[in-house]
Short mmCIF file of C-alpha atoms in Angstrom, two decimals:
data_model
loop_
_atom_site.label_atom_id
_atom_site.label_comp_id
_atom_site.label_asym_id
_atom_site.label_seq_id
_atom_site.Cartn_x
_atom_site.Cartn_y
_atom_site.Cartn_z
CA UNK A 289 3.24 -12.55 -2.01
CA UNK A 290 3.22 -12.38 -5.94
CA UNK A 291 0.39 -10.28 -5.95
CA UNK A 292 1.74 -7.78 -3.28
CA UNK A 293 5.08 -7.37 -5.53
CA UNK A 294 2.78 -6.56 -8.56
CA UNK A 295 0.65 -3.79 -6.12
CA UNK A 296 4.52 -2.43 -5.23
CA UNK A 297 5.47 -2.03 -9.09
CA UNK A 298 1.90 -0.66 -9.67
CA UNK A 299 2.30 2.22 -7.11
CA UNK A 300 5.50 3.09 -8.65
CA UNK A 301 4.65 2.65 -12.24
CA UNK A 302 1.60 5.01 -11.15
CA UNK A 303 3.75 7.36 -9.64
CA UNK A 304 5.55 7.95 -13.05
CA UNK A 305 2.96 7.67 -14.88
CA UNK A 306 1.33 10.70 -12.78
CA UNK A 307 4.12 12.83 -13.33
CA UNK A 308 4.66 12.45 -16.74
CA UNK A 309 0.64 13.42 -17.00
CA UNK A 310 1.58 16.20 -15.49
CA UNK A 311 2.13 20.15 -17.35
CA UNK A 312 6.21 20.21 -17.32
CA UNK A 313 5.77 23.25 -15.35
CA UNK A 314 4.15 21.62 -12.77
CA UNK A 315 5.62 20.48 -9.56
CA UNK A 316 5.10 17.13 -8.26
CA UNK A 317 4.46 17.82 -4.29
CA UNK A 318 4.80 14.75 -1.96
CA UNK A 319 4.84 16.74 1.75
CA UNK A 320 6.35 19.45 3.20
CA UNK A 321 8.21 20.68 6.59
CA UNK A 322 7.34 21.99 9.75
CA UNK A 323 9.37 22.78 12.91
CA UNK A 324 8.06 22.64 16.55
CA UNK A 325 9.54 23.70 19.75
CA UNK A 326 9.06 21.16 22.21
CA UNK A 327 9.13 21.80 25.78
CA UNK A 328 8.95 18.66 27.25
CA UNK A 329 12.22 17.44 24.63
CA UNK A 330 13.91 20.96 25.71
CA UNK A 331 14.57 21.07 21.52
CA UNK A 332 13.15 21.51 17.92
CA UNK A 333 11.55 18.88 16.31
CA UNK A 334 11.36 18.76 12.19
CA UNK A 335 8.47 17.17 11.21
CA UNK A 336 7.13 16.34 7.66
CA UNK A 337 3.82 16.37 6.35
CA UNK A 338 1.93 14.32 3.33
CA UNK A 339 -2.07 15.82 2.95
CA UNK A 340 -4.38 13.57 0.86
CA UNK A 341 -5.50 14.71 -2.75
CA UNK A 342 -8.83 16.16 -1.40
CA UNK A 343 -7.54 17.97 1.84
CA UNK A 344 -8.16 21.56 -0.07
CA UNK A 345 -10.85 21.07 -2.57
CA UNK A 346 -13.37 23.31 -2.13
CA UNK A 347 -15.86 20.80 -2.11
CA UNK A 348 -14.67 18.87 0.81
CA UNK A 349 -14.07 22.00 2.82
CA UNK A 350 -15.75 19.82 6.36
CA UNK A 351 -14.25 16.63 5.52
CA UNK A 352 -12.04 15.34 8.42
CA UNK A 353 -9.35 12.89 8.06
CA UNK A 354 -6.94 10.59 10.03
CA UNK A 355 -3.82 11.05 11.10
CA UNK A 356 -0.86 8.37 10.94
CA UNK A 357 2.79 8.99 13.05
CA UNK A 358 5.67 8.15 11.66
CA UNK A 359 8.42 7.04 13.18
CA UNK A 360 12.29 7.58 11.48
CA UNK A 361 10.37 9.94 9.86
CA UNK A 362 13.00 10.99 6.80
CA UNK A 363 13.74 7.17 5.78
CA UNK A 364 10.15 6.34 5.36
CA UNK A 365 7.96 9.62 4.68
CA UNK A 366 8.54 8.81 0.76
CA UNK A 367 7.24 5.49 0.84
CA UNK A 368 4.26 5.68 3.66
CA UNK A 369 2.91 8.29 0.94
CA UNK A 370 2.87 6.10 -1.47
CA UNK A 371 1.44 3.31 0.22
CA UNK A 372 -0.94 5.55 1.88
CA UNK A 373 -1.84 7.15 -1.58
CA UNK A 374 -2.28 4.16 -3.56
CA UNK A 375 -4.96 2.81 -0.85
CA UNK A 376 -6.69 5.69 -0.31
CA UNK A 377 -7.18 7.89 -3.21
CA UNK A 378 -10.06 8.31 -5.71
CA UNK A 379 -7.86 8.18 -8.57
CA UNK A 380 -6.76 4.68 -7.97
CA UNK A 381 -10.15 4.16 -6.33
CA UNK A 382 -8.77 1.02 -4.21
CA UNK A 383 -11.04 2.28 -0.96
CA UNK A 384 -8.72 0.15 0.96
CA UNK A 385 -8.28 2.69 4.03
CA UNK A 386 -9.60 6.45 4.32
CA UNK A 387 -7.30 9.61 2.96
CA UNK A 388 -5.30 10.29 5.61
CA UNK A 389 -2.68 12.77 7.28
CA UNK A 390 1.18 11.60 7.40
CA UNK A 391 2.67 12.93 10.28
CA UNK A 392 6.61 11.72 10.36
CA UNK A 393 8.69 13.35 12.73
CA UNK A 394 12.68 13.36 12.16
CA UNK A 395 15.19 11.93 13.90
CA UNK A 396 17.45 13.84 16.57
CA UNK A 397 18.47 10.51 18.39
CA UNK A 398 16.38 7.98 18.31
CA UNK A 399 18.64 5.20 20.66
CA UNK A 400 17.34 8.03 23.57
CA UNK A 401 13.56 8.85 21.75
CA UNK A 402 12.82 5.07 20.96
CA UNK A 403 13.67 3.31 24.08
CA UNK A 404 12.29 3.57 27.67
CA UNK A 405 14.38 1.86 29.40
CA UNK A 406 18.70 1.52 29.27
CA UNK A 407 20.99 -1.14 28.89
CA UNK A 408 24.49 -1.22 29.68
CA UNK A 409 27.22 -0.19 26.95
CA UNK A 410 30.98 0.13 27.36
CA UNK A 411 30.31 3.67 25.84
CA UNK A 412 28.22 6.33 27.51
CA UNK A 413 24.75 6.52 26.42
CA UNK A 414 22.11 8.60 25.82
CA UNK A 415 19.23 5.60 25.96
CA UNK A 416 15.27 5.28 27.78
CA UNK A 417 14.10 8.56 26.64
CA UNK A 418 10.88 6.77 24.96
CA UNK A 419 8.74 7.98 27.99
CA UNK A 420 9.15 11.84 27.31
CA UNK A 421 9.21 11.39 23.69
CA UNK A 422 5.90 9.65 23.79
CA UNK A 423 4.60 12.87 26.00
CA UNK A 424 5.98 15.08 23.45
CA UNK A 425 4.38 13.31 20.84
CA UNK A 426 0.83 13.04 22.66
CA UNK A 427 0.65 16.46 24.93
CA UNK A 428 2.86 18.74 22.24
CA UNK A 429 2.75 17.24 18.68
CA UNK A 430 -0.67 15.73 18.21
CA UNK A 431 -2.29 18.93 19.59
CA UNK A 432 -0.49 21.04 17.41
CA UNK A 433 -1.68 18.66 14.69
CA UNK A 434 -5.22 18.63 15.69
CA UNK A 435 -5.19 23.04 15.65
CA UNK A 436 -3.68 23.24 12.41
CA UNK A 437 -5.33 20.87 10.26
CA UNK A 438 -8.63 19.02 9.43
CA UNK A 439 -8.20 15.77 11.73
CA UNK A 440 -10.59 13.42 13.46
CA UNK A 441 -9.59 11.58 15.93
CA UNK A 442 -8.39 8.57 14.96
CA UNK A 443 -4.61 7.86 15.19
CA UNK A 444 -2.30 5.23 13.75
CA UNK A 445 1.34 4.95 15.42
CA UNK A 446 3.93 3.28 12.72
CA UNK A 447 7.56 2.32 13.62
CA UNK A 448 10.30 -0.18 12.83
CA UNK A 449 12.90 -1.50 14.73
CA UNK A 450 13.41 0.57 17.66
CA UNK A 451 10.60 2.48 16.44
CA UNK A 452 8.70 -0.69 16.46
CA UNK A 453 9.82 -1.55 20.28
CA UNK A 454 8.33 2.24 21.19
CA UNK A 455 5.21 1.44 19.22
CA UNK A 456 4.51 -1.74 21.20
CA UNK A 457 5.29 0.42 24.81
CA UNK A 458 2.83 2.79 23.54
CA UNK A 459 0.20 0.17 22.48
CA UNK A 460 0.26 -1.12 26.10
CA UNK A 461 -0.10 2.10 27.70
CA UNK A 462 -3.41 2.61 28.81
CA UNK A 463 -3.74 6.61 28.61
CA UNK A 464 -2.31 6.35 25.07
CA UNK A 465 -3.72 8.69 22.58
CA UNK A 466 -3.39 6.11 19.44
CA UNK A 467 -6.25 4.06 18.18
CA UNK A 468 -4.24 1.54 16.42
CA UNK A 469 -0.28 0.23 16.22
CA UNK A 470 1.80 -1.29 13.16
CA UNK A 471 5.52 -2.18 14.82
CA UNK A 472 7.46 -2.90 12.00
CA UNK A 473 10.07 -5.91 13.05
CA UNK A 474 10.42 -4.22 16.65
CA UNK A 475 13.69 -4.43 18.68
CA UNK A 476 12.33 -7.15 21.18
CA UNK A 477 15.23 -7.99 22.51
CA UNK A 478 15.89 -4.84 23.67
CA UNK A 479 14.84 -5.62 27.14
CA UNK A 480 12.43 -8.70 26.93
CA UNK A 481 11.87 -9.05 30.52
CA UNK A 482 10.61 -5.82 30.39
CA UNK A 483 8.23 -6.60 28.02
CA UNK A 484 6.60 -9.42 29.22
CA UNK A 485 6.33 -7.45 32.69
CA UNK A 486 4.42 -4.66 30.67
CA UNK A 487 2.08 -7.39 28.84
CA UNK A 488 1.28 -9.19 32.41
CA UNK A 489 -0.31 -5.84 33.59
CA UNK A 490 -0.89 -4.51 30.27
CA UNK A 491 -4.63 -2.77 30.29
CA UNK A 492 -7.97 -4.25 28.55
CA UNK A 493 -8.50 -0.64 27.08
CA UNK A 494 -4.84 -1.31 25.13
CA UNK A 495 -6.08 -4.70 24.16
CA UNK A 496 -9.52 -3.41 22.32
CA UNK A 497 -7.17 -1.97 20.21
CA UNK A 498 -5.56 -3.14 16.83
CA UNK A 499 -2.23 -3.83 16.20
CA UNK A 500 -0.17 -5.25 13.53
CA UNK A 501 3.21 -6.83 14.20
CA UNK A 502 5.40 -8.14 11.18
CA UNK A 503 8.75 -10.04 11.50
CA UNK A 504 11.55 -10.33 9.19
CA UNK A 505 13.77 -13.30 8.43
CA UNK A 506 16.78 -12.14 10.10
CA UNK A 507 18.61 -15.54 9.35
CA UNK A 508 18.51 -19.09 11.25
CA UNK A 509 21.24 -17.13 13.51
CA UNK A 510 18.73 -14.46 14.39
CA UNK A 511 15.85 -16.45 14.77
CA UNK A 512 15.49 -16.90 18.39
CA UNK A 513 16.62 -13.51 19.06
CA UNK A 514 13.75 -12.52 16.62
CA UNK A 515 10.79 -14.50 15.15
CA UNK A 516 10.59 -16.38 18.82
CA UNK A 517 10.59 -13.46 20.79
CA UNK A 518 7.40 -11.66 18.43
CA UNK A 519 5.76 -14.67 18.53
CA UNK A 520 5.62 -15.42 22.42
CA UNK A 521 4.99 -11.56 23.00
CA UNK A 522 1.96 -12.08 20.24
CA UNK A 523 0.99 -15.52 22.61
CA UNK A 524 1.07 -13.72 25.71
CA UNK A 525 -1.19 -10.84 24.70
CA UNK A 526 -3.39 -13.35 23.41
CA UNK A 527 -3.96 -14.96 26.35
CA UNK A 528 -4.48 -12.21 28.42
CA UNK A 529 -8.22 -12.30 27.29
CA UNK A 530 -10.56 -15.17 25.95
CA UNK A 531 -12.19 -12.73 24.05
CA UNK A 532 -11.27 -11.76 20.54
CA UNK A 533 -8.42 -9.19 19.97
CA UNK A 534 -7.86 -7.08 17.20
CA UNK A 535 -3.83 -8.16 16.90
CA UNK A 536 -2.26 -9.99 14.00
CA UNK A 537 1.53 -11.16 13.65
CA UNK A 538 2.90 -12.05 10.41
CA UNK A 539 6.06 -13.63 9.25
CA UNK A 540 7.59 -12.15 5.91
CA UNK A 541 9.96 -14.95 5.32
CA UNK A 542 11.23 -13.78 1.89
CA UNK A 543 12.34 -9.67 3.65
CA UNK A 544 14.44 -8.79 5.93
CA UNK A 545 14.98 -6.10 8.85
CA UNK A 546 15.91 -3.47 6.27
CA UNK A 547 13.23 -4.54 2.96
CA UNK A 548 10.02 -5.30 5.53
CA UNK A 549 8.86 -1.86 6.10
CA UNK A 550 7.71 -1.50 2.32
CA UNK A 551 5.52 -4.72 1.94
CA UNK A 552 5.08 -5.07 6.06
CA UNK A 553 3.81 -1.37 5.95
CA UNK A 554 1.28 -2.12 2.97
CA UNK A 555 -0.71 -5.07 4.97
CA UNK A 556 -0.33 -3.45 8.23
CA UNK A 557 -2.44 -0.70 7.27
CA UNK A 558 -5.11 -3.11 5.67
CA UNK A 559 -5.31 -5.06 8.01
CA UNK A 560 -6.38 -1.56 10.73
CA UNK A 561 -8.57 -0.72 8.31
CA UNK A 562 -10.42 -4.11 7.53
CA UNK A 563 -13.95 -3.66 8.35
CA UNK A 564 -14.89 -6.39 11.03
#
């Protein structure tokens, strides 16, 4: 864990550095916005965008790349980029995944977007809208996405939290359009019956594909409602085949619910992109 906080100061002691190589005239461009009308959500979705360092040098004018979803796209668009820079880019020349395209979409309401299924409140509620934003993402978003810029076709979905619980319901759908999954201390408890319903029929094309689960220390009073619960979803996927399966769990013991995303998100997209 020592040497992961050193990689974390590195990125951002690059990042500085960078700029201040930079002509003062220059801007310093992370991403930038887009807006798309979706149909199926009956609204506007904002949407930014990070493109790798090569994406419009003339010399790489057929190269390909990518793409990675973001989930609460505003909180963590500055720091997937990072991440995502530092492992990928010539200039640090880490090789540790490919250049890739950051896709993170905004949030309108994301107790209806991230969960497919409700649970009762004393106050009304807007919840188990994770279904149709999964279809927007997959029939509306990622085709847009594919038209407009140089992707191949292999996606990453990233959430936390509730963003996490939607990535796991999309891992275990069979007709979903992602290649691999990094749920970022997901919102088991959410429904966990549900869960374990969706794992007992869950498909073998999901489980041929990777995914990453980390877990924060949410306190000893927290830690049946969390660390149990990800690790008896993790044993129950396991056992669903006796071959091999491209899922890892890991306990950050030293983070939190609100800290893990930074270090969580860092070995979560190694560990997709380890060669096997």
């Amino acid at each position: 864990m020592k040497n992961l906080t050193f990689v974390i100061i590195y990125i951002l002691l690059s990042g500085v550095q960078t700029t201040f190589g930079q002509n003062e005239t220059d801007d310093i461009i992370v991403g930038s916005k887009f807006v798309i009308k979706s149909n199926i959500l009956d609204e506007e979705r904002t949407c930014l965008i990070s493109l790798p360092d090569s994406y419009n040098n003339s010399s790489e004018v057929d190269k390909k790349y990518p793409v990675i979803i973001l989930l609460d796209g505003y909180t963590h668009f500055k720091t997937a980029s990072g991440i995502v820079h530092f492992m990928s880019s010539n200039r640090n020349r880490n090789n540790l995944m490919p250049e890739s395209i950051i896709i993170a979409i905004e949030n309108v309401d994301r107790e209806r977007d991230f969960t497919v299924t409700k649970i009762k409140t004393k106050r009304p509620n807007n919840m188990g809208g994770g279904r149709n934003f999964l279809n927007f993402i997959e029939k509306e978003l990622v085709p847009y996405v594919d038209e407009k810029y140089k992707t191949e076709p292999f996606r990453t979905l990233v959430g936390h939290s509730l963003g996490g619980l939607l990535t796991l319901n999309s891992y275990m759908d069979k007709s979903s359009v992602f290649n691999a999954y990094i749920s970022l201390d997901p919102s088991i408890w959410w429904n966990e019956e549900m869960m374990k319903n969706k794992v007992d029929s869950i498909s073998s094309i999901s489980l041929y594909k990777k995914l990453y689960i980390a877990t924060a220390n949410q306190g000893e009073a927290n830690y049946k409602r969390n660390k149990q619960r990800h690790d008896a979803l993790y044993t129950l996927i396991k056992k669903k085949s006796d071959k091999t399966l491209n899922i890892e769990i890991e306990y950050f013991e030293k983070e939190n619910h609100r800290s893990v995303p930074l270090v969580a998100l860092y070995e979560g997209l190694k560990y997709i992109n380890k060669e096997e």
